[in-house]
mmCIF file with all atom_site columns, N, CA and C in Angstrom:
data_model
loop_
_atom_site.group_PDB
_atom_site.id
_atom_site.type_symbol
_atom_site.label_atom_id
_atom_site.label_alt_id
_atom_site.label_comp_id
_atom_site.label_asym_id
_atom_site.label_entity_id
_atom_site.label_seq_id
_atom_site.pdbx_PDB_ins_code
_atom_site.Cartn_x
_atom_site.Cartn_y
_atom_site.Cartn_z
_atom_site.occupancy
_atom_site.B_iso_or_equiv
_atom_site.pdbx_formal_charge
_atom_site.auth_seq_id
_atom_site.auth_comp_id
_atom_site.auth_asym_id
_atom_site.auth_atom_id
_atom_site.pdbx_PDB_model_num
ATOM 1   N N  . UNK A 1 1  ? 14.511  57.177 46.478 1.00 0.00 ? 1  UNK A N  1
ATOM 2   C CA . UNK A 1 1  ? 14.924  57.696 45.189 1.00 0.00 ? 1  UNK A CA 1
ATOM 3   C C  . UNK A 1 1  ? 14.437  56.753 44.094 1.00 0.00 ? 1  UNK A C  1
ATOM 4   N N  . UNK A 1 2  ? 13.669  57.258 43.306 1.00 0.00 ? 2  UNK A N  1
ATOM 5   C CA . UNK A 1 2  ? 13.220  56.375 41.767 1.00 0.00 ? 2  UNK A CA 1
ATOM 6   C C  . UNK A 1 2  ? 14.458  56.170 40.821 1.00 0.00 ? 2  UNK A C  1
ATOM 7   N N  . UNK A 1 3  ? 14.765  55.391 40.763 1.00 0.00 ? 3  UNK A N  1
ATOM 8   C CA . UNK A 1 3  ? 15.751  54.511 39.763 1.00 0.00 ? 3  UNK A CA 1
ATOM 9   C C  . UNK A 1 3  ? 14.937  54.582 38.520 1.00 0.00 ? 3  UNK A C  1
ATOM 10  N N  . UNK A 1 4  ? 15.316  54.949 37.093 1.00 0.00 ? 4  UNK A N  1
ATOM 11  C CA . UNK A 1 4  ? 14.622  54.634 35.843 1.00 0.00 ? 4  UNK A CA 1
ATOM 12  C C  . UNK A 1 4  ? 15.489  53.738 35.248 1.00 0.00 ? 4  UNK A C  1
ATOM 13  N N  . UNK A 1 5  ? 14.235  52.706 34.916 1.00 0.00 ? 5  UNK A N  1
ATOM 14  C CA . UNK A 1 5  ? 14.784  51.379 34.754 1.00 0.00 ? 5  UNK A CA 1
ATOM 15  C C  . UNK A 1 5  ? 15.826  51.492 33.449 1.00 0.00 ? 5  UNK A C  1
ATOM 16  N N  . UNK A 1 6  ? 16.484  50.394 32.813 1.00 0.00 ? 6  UNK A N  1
ATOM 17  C CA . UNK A 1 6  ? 16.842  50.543 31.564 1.00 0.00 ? 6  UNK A CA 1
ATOM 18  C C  . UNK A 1 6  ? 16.522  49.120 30.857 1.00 0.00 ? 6  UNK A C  1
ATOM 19  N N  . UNK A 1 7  ? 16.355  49.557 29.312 1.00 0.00 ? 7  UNK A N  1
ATOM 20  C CA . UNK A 1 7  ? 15.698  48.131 28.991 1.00 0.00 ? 7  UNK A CA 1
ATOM 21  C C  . UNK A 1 7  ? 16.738  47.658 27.991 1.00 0.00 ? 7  UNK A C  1
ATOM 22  N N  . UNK A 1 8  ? 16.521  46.283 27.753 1.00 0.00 ? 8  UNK A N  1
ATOM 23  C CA . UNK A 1 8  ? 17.650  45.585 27.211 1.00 0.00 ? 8  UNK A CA 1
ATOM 24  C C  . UNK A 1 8  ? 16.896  44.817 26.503 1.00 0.00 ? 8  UNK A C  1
ATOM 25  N N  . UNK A 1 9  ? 17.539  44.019 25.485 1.00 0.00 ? 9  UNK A N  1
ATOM 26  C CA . UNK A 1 9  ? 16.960  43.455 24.384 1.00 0.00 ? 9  UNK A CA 1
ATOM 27  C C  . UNK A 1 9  ? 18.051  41.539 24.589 1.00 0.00 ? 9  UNK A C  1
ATOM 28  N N  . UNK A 1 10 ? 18.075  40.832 23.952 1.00 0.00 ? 10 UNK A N  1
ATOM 29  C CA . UNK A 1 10 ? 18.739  39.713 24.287 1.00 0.00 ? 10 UNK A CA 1
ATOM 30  C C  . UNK A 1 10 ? 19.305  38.912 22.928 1.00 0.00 ? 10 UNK A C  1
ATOM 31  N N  . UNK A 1 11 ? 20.328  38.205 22.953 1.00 0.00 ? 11 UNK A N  1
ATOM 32  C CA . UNK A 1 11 ? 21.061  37.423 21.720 1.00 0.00 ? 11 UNK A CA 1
ATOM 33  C C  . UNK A 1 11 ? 20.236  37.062 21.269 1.00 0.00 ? 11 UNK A C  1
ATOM 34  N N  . UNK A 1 12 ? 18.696  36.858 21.658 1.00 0.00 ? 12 UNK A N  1
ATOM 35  C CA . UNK A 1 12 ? 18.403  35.858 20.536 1.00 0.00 ? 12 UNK A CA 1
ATOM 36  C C  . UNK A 1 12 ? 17.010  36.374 19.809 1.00 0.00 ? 12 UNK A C  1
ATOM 37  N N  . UNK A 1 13 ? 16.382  36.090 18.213 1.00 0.00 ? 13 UNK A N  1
ATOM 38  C CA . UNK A 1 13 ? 16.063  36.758 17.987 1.00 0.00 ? 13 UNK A CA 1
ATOM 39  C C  . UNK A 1 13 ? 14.449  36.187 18.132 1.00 0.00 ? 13 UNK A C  1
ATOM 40  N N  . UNK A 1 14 ? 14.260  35.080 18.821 1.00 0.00 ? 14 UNK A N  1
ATOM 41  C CA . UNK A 1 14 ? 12.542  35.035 18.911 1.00 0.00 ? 14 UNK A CA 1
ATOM 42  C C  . UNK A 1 14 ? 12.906  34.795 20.702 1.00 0.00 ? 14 UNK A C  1
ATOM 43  N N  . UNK A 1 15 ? 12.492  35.894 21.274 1.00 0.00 ? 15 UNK A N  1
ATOM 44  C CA . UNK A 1 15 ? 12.927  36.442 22.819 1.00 0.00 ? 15 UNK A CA 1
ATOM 45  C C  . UNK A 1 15 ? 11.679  35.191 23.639 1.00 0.00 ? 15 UNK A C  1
ATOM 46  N N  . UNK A 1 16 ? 10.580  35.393 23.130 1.00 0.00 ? 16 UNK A N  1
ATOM 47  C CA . UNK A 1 16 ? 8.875   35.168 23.400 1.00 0.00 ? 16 UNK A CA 1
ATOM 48  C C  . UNK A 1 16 ? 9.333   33.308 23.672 1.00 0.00 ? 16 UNK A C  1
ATOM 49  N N  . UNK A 1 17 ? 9.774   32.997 22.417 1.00 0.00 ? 17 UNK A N  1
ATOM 50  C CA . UNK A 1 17 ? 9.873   31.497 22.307 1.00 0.00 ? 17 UNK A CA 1
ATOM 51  C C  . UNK A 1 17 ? 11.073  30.558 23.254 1.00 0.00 ? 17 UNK A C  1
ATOM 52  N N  . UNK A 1 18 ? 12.325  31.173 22.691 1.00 0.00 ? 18 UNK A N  1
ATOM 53  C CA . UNK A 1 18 ? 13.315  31.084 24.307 1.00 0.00 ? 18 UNK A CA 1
ATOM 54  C C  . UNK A 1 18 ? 12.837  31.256 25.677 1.00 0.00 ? 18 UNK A C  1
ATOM 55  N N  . UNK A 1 19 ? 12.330  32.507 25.957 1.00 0.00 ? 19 UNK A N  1
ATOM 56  C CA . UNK A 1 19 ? 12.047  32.214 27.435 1.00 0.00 ? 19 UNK A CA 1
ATOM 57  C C  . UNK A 1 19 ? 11.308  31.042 27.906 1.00 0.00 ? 19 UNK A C  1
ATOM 58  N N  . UNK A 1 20 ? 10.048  30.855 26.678 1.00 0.00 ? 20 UNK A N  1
ATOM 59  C CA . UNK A 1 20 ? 9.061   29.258 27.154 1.00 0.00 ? 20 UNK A CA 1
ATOM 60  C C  . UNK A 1 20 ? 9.961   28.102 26.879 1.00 0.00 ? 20 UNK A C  1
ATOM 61  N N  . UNK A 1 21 ? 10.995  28.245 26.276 1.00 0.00 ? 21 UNK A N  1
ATOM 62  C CA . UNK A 1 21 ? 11.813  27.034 26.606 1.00 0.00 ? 21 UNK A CA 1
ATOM 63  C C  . UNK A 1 21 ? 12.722  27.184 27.452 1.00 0.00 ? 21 UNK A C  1
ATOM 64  N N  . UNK A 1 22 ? 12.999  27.965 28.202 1.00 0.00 ? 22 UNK A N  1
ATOM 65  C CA . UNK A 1 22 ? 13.813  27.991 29.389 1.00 0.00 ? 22 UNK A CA 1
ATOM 66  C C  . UNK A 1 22 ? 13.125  27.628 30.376 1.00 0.00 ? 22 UNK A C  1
ATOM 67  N N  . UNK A 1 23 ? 11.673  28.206 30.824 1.00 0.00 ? 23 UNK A N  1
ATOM 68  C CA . UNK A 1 23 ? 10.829  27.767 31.757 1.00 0.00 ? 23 UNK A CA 1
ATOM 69  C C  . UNK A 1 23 ? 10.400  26.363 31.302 1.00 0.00 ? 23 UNK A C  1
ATOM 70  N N  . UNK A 1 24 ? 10.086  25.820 30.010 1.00 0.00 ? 24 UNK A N  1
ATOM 71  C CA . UNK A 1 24 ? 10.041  24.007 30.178 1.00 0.00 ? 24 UNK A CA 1
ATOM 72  C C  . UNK A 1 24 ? 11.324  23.467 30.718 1.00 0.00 ? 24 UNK A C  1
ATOM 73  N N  . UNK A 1 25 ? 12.493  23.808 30.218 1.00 0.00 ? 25 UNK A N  1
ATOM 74  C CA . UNK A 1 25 ? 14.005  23.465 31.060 1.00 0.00 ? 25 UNK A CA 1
ATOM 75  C C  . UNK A 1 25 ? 13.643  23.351 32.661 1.00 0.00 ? 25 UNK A C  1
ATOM 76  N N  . UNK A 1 26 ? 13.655  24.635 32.855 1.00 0.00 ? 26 UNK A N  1
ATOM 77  C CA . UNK A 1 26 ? 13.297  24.159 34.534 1.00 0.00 ? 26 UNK A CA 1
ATOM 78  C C  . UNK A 1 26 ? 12.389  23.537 35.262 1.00 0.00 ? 26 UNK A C  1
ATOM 79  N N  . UNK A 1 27 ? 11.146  23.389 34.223 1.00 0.00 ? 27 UNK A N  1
ATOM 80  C CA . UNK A 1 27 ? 9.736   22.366 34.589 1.00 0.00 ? 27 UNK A CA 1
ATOM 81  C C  . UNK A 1 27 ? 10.694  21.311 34.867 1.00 0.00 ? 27 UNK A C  1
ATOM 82  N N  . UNK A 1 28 ? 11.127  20.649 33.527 1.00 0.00 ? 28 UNK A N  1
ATOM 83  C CA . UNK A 1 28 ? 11.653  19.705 33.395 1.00 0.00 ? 28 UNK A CA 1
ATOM 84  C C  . UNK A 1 28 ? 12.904  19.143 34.778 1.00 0.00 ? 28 UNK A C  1
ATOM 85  N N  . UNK A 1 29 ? 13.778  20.199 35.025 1.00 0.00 ? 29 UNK A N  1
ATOM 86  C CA . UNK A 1 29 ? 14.783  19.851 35.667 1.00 0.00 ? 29 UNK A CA 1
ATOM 87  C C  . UNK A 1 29 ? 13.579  19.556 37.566 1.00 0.00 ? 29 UNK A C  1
ATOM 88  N N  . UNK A 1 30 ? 13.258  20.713 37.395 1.00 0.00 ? 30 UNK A N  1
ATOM 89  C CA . UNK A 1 30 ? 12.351  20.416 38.757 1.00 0.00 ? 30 UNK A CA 1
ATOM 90  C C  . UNK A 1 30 ? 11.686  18.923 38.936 1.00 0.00 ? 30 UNK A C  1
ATOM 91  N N  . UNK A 1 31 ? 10.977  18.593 38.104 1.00 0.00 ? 31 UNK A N  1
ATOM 92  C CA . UNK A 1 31 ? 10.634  17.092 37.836 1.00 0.00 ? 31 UNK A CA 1
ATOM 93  C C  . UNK A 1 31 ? 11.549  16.420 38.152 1.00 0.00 ? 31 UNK A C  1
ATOM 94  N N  . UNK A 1 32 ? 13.032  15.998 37.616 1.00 0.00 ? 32 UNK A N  1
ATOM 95  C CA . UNK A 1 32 ? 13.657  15.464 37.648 1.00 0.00 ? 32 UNK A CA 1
ATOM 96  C C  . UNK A 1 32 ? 14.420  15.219 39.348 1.00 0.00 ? 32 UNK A C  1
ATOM 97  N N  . UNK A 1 33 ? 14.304  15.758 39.818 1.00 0.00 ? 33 UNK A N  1
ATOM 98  C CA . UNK A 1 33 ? 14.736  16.207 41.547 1.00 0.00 ? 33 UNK A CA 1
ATOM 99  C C  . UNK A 1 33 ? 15.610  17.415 42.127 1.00 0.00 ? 33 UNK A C  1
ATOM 100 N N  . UNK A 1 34 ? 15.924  18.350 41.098 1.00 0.00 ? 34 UNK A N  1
ATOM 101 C CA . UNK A 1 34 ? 17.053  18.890 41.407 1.00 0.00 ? 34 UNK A CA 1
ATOM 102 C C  . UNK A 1 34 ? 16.704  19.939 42.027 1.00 0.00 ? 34 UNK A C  1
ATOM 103 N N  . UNK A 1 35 ? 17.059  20.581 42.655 1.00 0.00 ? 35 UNK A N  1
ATOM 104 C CA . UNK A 1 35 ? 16.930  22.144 43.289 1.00 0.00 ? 35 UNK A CA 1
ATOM 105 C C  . UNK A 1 35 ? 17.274  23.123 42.631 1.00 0.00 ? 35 UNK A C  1
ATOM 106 N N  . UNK A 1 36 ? 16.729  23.664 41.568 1.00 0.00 ? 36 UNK A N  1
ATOM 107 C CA . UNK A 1 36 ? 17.626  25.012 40.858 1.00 0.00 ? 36 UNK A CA 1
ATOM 108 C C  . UNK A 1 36 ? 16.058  25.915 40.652 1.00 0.00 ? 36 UNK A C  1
ATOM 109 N N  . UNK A 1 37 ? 16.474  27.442 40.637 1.00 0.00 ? 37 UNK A N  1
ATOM 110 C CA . UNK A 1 37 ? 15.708  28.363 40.484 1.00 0.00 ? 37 UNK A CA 1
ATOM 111 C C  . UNK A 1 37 ? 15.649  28.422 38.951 1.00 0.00 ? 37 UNK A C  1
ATOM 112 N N  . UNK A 1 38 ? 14.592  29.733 38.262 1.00 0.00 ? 38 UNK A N  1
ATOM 113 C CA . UNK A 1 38 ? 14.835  29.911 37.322 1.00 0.00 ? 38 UNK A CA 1
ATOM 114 C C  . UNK A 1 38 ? 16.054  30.731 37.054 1.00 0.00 ? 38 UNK A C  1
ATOM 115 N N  . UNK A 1 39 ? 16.039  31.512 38.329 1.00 0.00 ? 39 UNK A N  1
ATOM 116 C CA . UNK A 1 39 ? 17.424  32.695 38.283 1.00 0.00 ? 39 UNK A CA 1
ATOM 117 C C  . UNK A 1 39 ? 18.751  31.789 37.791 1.00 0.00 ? 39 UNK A C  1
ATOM 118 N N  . UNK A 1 40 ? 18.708  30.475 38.330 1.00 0.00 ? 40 UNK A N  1
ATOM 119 C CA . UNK A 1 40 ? 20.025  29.438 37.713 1.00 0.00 ? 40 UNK A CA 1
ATOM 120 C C  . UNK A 1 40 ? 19.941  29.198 36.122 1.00 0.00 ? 40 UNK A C  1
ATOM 121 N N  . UNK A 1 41 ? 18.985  29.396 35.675 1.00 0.00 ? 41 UNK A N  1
ATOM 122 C CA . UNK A 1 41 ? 18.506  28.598 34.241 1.00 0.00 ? 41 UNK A CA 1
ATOM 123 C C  . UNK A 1 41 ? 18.473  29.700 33.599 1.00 0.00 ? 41 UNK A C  1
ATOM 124 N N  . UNK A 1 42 ? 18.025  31.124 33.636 1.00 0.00 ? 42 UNK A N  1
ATOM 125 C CA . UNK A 1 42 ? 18.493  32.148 33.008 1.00 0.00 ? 42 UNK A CA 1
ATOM 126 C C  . UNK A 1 42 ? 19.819  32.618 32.921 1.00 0.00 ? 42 UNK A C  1
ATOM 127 N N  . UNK A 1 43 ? 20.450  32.525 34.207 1.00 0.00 ? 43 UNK A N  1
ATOM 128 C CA . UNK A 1 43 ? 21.651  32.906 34.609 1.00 0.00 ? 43 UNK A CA 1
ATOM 129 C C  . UNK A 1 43 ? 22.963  32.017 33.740 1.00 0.00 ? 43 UNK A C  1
ATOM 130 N N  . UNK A 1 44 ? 22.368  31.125 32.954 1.00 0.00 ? 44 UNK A N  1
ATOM 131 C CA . UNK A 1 44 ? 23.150  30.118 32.316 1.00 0.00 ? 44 UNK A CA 1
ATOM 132 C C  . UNK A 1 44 ? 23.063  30.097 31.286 1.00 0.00 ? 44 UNK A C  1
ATOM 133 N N  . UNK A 1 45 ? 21.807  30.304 30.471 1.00 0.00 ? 45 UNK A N  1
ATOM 134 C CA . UNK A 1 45 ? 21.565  30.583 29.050 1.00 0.00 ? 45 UNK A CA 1
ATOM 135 C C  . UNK A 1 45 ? 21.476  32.031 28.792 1.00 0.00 ? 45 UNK A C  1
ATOM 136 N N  . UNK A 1 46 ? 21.009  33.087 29.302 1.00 0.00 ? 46 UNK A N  1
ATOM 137 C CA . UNK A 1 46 ? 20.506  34.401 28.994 1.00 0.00 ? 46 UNK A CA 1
ATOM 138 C C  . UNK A 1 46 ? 21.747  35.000 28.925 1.00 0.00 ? 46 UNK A C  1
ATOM 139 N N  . UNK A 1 47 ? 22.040  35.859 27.443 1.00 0.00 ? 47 UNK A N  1
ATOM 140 C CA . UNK A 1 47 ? 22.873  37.193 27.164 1.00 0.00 ? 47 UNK A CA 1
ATOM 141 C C  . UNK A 1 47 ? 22.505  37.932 26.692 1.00 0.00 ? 47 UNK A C  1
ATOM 142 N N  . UNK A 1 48 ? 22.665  39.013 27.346 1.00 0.00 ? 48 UNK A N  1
ATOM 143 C CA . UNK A 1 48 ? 22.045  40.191 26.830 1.00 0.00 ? 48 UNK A CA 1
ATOM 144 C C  . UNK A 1 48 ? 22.606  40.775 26.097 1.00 0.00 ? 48 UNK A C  1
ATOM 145 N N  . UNK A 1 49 ? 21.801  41.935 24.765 1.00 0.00 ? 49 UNK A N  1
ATOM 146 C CA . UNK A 1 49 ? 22.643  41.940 23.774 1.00 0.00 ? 49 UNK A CA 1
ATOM 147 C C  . UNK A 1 49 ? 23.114  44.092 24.472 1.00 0.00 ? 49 UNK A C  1
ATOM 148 N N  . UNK A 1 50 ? 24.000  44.027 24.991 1.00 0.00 ? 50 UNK A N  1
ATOM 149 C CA . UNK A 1 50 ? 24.337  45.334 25.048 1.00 0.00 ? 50 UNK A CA 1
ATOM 150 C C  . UNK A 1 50 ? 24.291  46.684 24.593 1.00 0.00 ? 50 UNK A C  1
ATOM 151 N N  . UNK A 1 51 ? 24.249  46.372 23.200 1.00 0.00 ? 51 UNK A N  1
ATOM 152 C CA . UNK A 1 51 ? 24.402  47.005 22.205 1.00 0.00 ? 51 UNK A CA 1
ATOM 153 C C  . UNK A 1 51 ? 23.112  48.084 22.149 1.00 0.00 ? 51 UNK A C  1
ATOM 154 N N  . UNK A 1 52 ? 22.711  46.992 22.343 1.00 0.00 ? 52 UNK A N  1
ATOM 155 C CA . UNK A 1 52 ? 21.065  47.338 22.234 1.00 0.00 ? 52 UNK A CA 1
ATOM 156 C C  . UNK A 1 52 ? 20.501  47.889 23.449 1.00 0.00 ? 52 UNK A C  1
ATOM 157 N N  . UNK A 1 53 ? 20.730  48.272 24.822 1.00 0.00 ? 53 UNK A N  1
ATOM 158 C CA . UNK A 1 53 ? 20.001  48.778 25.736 1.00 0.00 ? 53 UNK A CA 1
ATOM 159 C C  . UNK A 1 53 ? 19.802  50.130 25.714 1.00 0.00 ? 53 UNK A C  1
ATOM 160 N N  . UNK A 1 54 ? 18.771  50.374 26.290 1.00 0.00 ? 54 UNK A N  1
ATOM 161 C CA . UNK A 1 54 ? 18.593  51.822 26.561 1.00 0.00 ? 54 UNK A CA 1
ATOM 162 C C  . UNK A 1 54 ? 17.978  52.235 27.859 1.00 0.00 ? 54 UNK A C  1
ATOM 163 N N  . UNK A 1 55 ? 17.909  53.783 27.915 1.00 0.00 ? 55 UNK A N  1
ATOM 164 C CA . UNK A 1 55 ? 16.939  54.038 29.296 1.00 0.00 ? 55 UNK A CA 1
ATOM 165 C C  . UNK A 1 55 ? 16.647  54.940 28.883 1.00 0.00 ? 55 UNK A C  1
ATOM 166 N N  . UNK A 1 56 ? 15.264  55.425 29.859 1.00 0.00 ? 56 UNK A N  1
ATOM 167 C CA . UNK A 1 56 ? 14.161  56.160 29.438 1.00 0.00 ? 56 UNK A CA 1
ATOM 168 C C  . UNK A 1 56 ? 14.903  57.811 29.430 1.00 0.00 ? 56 UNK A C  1
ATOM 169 N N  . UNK A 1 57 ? 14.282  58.775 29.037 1.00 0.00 ? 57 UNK A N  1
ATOM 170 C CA . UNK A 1 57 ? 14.518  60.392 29.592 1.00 0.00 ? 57 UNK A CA 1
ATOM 171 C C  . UNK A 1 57 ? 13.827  60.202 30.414 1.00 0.00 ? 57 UNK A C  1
ATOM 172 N N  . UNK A 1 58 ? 14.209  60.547 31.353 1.00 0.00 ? 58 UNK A N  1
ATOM 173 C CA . UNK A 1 58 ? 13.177  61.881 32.273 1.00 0.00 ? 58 UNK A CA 1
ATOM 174 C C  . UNK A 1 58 ? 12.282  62.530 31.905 1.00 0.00 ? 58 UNK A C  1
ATOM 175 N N  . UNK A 1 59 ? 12.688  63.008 31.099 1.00 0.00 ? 59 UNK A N  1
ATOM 176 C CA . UNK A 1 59 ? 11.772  64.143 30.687 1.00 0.00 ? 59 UNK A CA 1
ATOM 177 C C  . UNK A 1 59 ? 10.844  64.490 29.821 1.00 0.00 ? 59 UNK A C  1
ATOM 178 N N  . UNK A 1 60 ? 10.439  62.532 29.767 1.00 0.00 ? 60 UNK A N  1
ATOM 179 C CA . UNK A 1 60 ? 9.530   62.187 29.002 1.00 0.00 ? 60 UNK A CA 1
ATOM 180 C C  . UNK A 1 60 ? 8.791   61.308 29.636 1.00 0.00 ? 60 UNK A C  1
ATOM 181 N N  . UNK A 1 61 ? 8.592   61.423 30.905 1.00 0.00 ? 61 UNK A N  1
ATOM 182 C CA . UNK A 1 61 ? 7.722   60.771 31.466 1.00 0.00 ? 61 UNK A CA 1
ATOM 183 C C  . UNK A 1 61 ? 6.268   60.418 31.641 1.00 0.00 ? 61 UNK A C  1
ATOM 184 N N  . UNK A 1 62 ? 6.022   61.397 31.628 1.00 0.00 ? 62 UNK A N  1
ATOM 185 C CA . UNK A 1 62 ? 4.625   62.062 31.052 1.00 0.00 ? 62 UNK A CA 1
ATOM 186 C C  . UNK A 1 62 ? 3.976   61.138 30.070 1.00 0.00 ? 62 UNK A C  1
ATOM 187 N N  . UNK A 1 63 ? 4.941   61.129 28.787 1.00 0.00 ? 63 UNK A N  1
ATOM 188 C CA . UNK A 1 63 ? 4.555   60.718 27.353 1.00 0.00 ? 63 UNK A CA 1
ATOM 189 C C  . UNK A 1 63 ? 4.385   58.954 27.789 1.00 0.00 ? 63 UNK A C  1
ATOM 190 N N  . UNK A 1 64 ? 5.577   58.818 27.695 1.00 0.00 ? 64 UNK A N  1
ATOM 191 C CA . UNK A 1 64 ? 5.263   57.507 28.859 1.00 0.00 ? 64 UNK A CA 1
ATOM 192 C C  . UNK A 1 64 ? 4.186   57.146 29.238 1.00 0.00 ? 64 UNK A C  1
ATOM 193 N N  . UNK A 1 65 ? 4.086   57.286 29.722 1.00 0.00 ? 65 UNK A N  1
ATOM 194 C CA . UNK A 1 65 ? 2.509   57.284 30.354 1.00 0.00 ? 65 UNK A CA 1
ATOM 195 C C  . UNK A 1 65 ? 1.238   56.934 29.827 1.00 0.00 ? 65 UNK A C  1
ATOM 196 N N  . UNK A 1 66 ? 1.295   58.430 28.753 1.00 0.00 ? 66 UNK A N  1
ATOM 197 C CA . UNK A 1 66 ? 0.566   58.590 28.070 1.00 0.00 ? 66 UNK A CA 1
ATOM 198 C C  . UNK A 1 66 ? -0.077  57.320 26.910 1.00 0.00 ? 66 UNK A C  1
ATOM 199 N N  . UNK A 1 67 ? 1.516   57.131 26.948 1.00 0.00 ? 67 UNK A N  1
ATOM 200 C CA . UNK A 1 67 ? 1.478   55.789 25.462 1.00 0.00 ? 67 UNK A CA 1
ATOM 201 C C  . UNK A 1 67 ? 1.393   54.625 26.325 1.00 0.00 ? 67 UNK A C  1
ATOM 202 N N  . UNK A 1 68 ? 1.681   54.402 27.206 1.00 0.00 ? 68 UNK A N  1
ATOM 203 C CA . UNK A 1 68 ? 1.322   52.821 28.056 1.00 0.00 ? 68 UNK A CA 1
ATOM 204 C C  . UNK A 1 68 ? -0.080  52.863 28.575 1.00 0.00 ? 68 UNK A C  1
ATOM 205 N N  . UNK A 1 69 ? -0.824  54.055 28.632 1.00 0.00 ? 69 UNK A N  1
ATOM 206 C CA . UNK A 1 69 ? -2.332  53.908 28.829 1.00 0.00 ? 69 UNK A CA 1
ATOM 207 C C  . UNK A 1 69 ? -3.053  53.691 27.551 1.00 0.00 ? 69 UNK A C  1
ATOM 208 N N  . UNK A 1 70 ? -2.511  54.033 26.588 1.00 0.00 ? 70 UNK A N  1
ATOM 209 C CA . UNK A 1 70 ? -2.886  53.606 25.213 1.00 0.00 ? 70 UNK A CA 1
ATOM 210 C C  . UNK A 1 70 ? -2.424  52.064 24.885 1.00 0.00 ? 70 UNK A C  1
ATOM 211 N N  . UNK A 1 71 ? -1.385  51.380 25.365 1.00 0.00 ? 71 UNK A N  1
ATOM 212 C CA . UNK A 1 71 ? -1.341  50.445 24.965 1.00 0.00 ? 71 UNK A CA 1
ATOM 213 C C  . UNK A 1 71 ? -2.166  49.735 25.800 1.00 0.00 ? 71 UNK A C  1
ATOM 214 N N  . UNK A 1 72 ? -2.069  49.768 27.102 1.00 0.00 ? 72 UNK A N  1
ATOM 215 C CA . UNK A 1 72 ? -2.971  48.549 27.934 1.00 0.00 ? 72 UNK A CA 1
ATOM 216 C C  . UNK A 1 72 ? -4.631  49.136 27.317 1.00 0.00 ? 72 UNK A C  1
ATOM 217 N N  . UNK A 1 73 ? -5.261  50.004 26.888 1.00 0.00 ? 73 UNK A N  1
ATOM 218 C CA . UNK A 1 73 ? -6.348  50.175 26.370 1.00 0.00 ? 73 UNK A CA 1
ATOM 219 C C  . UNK A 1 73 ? -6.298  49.201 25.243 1.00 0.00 ? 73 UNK A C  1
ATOM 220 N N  . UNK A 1 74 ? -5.869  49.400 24.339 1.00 0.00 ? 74 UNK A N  1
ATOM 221 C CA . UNK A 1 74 ? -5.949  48.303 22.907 1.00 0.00 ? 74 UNK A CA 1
ATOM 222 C C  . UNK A 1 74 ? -5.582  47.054 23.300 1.00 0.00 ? 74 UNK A C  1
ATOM 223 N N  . UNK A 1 75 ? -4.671  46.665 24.284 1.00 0.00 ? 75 UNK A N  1
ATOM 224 C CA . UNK A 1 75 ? -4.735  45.337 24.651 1.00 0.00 ? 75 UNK A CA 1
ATOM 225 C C  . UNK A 1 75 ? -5.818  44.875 25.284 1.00 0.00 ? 75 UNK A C  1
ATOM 226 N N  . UNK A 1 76 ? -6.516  45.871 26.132 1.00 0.00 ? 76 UNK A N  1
ATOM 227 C CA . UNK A 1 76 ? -7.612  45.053 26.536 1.00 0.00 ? 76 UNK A CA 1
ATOM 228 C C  . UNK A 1 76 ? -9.112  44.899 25.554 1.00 0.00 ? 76 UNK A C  1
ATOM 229 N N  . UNK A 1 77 ? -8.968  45.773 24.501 1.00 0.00 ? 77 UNK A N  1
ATOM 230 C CA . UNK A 1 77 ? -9.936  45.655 23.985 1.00 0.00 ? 77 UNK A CA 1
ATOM 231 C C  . UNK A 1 77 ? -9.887  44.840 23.021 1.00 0.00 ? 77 UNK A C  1
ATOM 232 N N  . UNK A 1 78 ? -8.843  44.195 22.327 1.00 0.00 ? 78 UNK A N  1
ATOM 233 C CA . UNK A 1 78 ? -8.288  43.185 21.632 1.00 0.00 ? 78 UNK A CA 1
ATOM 234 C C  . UNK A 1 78 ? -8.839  41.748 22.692 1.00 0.00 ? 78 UNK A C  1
ATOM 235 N N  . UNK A 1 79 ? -8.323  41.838 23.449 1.00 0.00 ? 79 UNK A N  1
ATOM 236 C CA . UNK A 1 79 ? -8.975  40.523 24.897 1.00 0.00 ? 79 UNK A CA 1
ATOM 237 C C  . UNK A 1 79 ? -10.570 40.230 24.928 1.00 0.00 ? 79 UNK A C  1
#
């Protein structure tokens, strides 16, 4: 059975820049000797903002599609 995902947005408002400092956090902690995943280091800082999630229709799948073949096109031609 296909599950449609749902997407969520997060407390904070530069998403891009937090996550690369969560992954230096765990560079860092890894260096240091400890054993922790990132799943620990998200799982400790990351809230999601609720408010804000959504999930797809169904019954727009299609379109979907449609527009994510358009985006990976302009991204790659931007590259």
């Amino acid at each position: 059975m296909f599950l449609m995902p749902k997407f969520v947005t997060l407390k904070v408002s530069e998403g891009a820049a937090y996550g690369a400092a969560l992954q230096a956090l765990w560079c860092w902690r890894l260096q240091q000797g400890e054993k922790i995943s990132i799943v620990e280091i998200t799982d400790e800082f990351v809230e999601i903002n609720k408010s804000e999630t959504a999930a797809p229709n169904k019954e727009n799948v299609e379109i979907y599609r449609e527009l994510q073949t358009l985006q990976d096109e302009a991204s790659k031609a931007l590259r």
